[in-house]
Each structure stands twice: as structure tokens, then as C-alpha cells.
Short mmCIF file of C-alpha atoms and ligand atoms in Angstrom, two decimals:
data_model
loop_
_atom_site.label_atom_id
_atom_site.label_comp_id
_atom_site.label_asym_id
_atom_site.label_seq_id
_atom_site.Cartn_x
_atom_site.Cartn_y
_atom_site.Cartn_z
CA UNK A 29 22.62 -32.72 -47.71
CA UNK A 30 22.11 -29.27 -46.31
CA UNK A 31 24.61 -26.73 -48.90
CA UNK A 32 26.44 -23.99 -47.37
CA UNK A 33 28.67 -20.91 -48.32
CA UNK A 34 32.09 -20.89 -46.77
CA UNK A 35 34.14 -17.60 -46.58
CA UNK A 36 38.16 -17.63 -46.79
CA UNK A 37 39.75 -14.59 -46.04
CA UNK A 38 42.91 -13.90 -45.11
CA UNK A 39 46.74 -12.30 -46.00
CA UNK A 40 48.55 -12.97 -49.44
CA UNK A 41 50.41 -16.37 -49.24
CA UNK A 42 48.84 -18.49 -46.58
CA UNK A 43 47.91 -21.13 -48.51
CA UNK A 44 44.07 -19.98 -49.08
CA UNK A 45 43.73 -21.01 -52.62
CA UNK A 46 45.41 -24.69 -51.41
CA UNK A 47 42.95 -25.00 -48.69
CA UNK A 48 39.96 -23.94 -50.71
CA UNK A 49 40.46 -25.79 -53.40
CA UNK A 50 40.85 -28.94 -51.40
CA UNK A 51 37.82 -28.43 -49.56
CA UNK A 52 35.32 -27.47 -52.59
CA UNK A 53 36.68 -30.80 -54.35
CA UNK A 54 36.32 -32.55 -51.08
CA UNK A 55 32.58 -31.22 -50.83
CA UNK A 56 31.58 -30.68 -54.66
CA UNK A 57 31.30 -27.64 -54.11
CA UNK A 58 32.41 -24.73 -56.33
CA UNK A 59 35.47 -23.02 -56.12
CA UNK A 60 35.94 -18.99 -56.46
CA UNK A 61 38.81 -17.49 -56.79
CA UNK A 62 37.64 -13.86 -55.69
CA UNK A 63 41.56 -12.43 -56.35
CA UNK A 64 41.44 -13.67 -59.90
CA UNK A 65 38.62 -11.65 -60.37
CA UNK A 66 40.39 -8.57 -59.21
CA UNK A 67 43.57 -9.45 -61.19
CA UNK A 68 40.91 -9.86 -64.51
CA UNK A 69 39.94 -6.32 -63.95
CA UNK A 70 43.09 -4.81 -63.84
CA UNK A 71 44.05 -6.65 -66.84
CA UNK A 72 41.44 -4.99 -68.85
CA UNK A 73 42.68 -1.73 -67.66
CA UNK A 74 45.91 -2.37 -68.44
CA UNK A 75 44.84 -3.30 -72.22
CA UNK A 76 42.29 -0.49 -72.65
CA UNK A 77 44.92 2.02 -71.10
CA UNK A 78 43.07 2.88 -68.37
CA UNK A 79 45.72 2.33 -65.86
CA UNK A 80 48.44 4.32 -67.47
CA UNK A 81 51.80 4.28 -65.85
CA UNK A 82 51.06 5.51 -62.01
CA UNK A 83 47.41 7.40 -63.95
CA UNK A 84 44.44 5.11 -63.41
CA UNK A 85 41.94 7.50 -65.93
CA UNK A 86 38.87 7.24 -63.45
CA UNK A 87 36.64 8.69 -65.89
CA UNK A 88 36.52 5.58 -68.10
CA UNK A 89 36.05 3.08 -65.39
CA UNK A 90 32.54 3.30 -65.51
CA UNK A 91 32.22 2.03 -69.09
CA UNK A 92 34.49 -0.54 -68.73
CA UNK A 93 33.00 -1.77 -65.92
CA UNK A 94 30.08 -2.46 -67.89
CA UNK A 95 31.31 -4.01 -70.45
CA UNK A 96 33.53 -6.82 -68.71
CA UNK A 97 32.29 -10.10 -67.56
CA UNK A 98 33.99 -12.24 -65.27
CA UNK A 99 33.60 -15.99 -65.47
CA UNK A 100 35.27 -19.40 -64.60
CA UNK A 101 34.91 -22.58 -66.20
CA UNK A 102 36.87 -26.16 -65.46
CA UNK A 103 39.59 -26.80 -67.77
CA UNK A 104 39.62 -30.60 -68.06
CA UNK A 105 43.11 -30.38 -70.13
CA UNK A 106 44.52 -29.13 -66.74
CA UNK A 107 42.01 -30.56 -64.46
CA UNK A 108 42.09 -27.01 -63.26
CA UNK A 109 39.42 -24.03 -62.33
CA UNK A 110 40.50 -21.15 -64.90
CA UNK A 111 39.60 -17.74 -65.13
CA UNK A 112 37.51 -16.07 -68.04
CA UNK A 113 37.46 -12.30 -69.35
CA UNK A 114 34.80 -11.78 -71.60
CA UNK A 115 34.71 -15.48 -72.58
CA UNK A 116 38.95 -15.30 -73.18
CA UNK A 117 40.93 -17.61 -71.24
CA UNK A 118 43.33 -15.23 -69.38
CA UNK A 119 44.36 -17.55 -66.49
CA UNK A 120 47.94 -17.33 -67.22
CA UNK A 121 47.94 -14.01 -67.54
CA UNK A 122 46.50 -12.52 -64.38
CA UNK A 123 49.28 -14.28 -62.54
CA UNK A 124 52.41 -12.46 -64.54
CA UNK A 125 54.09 -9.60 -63.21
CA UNK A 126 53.06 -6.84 -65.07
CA UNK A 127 49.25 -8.03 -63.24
CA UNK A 128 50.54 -8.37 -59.43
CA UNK A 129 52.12 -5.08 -59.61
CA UNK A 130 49.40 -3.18 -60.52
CA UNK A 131 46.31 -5.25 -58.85
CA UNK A 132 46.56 -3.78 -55.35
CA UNK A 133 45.70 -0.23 -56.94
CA UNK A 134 42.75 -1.47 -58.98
CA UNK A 135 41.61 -3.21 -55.80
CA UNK A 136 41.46 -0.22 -53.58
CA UNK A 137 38.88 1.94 -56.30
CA UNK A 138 35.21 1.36 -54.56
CA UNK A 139 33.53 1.15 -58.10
CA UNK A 140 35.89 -1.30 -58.92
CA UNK A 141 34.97 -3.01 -55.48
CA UNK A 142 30.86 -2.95 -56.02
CA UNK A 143 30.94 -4.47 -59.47
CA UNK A 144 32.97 -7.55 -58.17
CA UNK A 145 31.17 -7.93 -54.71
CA UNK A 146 27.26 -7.92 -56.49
CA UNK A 147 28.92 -10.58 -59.40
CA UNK A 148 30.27 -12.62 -56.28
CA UNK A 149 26.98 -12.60 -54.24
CA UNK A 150 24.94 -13.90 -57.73
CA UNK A 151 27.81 -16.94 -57.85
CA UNK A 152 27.31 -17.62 -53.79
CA UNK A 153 23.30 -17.38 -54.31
CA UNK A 154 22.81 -21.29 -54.99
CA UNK A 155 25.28 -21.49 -51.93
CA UNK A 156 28.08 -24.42 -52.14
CA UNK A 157 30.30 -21.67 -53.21
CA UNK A 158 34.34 -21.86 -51.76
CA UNK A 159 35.32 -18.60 -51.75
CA UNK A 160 38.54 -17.15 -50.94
CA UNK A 161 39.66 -13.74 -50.70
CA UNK A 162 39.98 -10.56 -48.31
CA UNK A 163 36.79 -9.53 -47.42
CA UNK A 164 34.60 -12.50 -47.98
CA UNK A 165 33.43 -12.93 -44.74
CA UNK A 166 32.97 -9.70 -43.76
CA UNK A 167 31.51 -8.06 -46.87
CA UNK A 168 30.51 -10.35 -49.58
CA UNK A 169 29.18 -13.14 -47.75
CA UNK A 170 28.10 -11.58 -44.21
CA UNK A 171 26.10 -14.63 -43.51
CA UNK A 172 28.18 -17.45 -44.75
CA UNK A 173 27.94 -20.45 -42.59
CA UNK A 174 31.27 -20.87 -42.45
CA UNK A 175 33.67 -18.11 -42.15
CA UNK A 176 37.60 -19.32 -41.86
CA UNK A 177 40.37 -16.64 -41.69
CA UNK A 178 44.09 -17.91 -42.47
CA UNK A 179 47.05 -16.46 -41.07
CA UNK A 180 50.40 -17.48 -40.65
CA UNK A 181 54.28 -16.00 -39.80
CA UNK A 182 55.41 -13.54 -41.92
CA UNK A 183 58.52 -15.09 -42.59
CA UNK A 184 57.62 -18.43 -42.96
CA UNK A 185 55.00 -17.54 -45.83
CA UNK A 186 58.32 -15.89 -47.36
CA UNK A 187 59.82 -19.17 -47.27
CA UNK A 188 57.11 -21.09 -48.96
CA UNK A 189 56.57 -18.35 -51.50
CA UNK A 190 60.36 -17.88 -52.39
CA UNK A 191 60.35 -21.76 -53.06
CA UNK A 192 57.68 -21.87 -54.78
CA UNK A 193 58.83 -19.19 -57.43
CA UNK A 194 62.48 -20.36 -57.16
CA UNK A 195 61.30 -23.91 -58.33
CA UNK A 196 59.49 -21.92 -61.08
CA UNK A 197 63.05 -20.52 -62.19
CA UNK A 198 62.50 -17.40 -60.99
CA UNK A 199 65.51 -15.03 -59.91
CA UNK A 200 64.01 -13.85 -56.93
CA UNK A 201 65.42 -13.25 -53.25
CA UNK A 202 64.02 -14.09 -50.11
CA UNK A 203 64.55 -10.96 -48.92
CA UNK A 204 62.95 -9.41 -52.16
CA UNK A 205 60.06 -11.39 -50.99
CA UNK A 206 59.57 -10.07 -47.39
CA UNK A 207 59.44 -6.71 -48.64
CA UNK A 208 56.78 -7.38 -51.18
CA UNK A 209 54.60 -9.39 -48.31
CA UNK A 210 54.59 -6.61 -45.98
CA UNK A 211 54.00 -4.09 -48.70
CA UNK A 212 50.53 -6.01 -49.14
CA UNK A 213 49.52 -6.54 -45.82
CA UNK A 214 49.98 -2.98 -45.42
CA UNK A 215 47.67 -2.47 -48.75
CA UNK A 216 45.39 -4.73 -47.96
CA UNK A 217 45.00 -4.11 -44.23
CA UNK A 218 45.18 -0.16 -44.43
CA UNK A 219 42.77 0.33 -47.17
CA UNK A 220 39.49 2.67 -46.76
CA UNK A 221 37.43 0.08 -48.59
CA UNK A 222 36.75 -3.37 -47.28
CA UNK A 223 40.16 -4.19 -45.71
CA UNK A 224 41.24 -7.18 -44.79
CA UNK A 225 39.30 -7.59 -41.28
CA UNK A 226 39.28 -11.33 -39.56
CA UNK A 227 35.44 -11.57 -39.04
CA UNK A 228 34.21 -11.77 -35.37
CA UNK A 229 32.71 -15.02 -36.01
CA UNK A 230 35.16 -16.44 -37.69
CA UNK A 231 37.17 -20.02 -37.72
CA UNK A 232 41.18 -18.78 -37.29
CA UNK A 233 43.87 -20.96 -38.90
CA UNK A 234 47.03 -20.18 -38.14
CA UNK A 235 49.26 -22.95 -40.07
CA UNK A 236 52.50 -21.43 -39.07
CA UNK A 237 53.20 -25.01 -38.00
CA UNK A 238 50.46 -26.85 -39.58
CA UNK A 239 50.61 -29.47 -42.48
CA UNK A 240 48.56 -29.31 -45.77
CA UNK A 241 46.46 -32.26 -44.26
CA UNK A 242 46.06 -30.29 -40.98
CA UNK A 243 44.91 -27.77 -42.22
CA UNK A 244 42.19 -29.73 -44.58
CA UNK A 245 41.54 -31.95 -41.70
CA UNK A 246 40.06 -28.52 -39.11
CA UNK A 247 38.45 -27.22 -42.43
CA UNK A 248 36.34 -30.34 -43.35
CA UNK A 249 35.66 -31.30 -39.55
CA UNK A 250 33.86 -27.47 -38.84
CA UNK A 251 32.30 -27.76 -42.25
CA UNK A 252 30.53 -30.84 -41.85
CA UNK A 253 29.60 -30.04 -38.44
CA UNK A 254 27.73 -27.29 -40.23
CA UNK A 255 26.61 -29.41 -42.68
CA UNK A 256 25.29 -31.83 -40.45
CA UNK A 257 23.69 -29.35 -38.16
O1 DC B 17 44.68 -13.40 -53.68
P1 DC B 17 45.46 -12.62 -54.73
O2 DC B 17 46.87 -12.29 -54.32
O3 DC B 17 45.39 -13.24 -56.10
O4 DC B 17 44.69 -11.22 -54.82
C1 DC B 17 45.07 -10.25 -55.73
C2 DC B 17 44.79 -8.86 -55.18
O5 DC B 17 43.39 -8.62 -55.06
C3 DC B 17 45.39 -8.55 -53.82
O6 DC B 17 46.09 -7.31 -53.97
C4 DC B 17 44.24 -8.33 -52.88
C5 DC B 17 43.07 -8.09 -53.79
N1 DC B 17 41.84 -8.75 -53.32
C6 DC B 17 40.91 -8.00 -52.67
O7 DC B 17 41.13 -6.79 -52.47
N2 DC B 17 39.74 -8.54 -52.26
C7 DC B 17 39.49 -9.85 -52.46
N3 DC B 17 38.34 -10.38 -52.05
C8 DC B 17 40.46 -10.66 -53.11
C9 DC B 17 41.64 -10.06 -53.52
#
């Protein structure tokens, strides 16, 4: 069976990582998380000071740059995909707070940007790569075979975020959580470097009023159409 790439893009909580994941364990396929990656590289920062309270000291990005590694490797104790920093596990803690708040800045520097992009085009080389991000289909994997780009209402992606962290225990309120969406589709869309762009040939989901299964169901059905081609 012929192996393809398939590009993910789209804005923060639409269910990309859901959809992607389903598909790649569908297919056999590999899974990439290319917003883990991101969140791994402002971690580092964080710890080697580098992004110091609003400073981000772009005179040691260089070095660190070269001396991080991004990798992921399948957990079997939680049957999940987890992210590694220079061989550490740090997949719990690229999702905490301290992480989302300061990602969006470390995304937006274009060294930062390169580094990830040319370790992202080395995973998607043996193709049967999942990847989900911003500017996968436009920029990291121009010529993917299959390009999808999610979208969905604003305020129903509040909805499903808010109960997702409120059945984490989190104190958070709905309206909390609007704000903080349409603070990063304004990062992410507005940016100078590789912003969030639908590609012209891509598939469009929007799952405003779609089901999980739905959703899978338009995914698999272009991808093996691909497949099969
Ligand atoms: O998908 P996420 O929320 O985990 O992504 C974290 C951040 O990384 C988000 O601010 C957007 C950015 N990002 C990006 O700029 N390009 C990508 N390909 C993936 C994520």
C-alpha cells in the first residue's frame, strides 16, 4: 500500500490532535505532534533563562538551538505518543501553564521556526507521517498528499475546551476561555512567520456540528482515496 503524508493545520481547539491521532492509528501511520515540539522549545528556554520574564535573550538562542533534540517515543504504560527533550520525558510538562503562556512568543522567533520545520521534514521523509499543526500544509509539508484544515465556531470550541479543563478540576470560566481563544487566533493568524494560512488545496473540516466519528469518517474516506489512487 502506497504511504502518504497528511497535513493538519488549523486554529487552537478544534479537535486536531483527536482527529490525527485517530487517523494515524487507523492507518499505522505515525503521529506528530508539531505543537509539542514548539511547547519543548520554550520549555528549555524557560529552564536555561532564556525567556526571562517578558526578555526572550536572543543572543543565546542560537546555542540552544543546537543543543536540543526533539523526539517522541510510544509510552506503552499510557498507550500514549509522548514527547522527548533531550531523551527526558517532558510530556506533562509542556501542557502546564507556565508552557501555554509563554509558547506563542517562542513560536513567532524565525530561528526558532527553521530548526523545528527541517527536524519535521526528516520525520515526514519516510512519509506515513500524521502531522498536525499551523503551518503544515503550507510550509512544512508543501506537497503532502493530503492536506486537511480544521475549523470550527469560536464559541463552541470554548465550550468543549472549558469542559474539558473543568472536568480536569480546573477553576476556569468560560468566558476566561473566549478571551484566551481569540488572543491565539490573533497570534497565530497575524504573525510575520508562517501564519496560520488554510492551504489552497486543502480538505476543510468544519465540525461546528460534526461528531468525533464524522469527522474520522471524511478523514479516512479522502485518505484512502489517496491511498488507493
Ligand atoms: O497546538 P498547540 O496549542 O499545542 O500549539 C502550541 C503553540 O505552538 C501555539 O501557540 C501555536 C504554535 N504552533 C505553531 O506556531 N506552529 C505549529 N506547526 C504548531 C504549533
Amino acid at each position: 500500500l502506497k504511504k502518504i503524508n497528511i497535513a493538519l493545520d488549523g486554529f487552537s481547539s478544534c479537535g486536531k490532535s483527536t482527529l490525527a491521532k485517530a487517523l494515524a492509528n487507523k492507518l499505522e501511520y505515525t503521529y506528530i505532534d508539531s505543537g509539542a515540539m514548539y511547547r519543548a522549545v520554550t520549555l528549555y528556554f524557560l529552564r536555561k533563562g532564556i525567556i526571562d520574564g517578558d526578555d526572550v535573550q536572543e543572543d543565546k538562542i542560537d546555542e540552544a538551538l543546537s543543543e536540543l533534540w526533539i523526539d517522541f517515543f510510544y509510552n506503552p504504560e499510557t498507550g500514549k505518543s509522548e514527547t522527548l527533550l533531550n531523551e527526558e520525558n517532558v510530556e506533562n510538562e509542556i501542557r502546564e501553564m507556565e508552557v501555554s503562556r509563554n509558547v506563542s512568543r517562542v513560536a513567532l522567533i524565525k530561528k526558532v521556526r527553521t530548526r523545528l520545520i527541517g527536524i519535521q521534514q526528516i520525520q515526514g521523509q519516510a512519509k506515513g507521517v500524521v502531522m498536525d499543526g499551523r503551518d503544515i500544509g503550507t510550509n512544512v509539508f508543501p506537497d503532502a498528499e493530503l492536506k486537511i484544515f480544521m475549523t470550527a465556531d469560536t464559541d463552541v470550541r470554548a465550550q468543549r475546551r472549558f469542559e474539558e479543563l473543568t472536568k480536569k478540576g480546573a477553576s476556569v470560566t468560560l468566558e476566561e476561555i473566549k478571551a484566551n481563544l481569540a488572543d491565539r487566533d490573533h497570534q497565530d493568524t497575524t504573525r510575520a512567520e508562517n501564519p496560520l494560512l488554510q492551504a489552497e488545496d486543502a480538505y476543510v473540516i468544519d465540525n461546528t456540528n460534526l461528531t468525533q466519528e464524522q469527522q474520522f469518517e471524511m478523514a479516512l474516506g479522502w485518505s484512502m482515496e489517496i491511498i488507493n489512487s
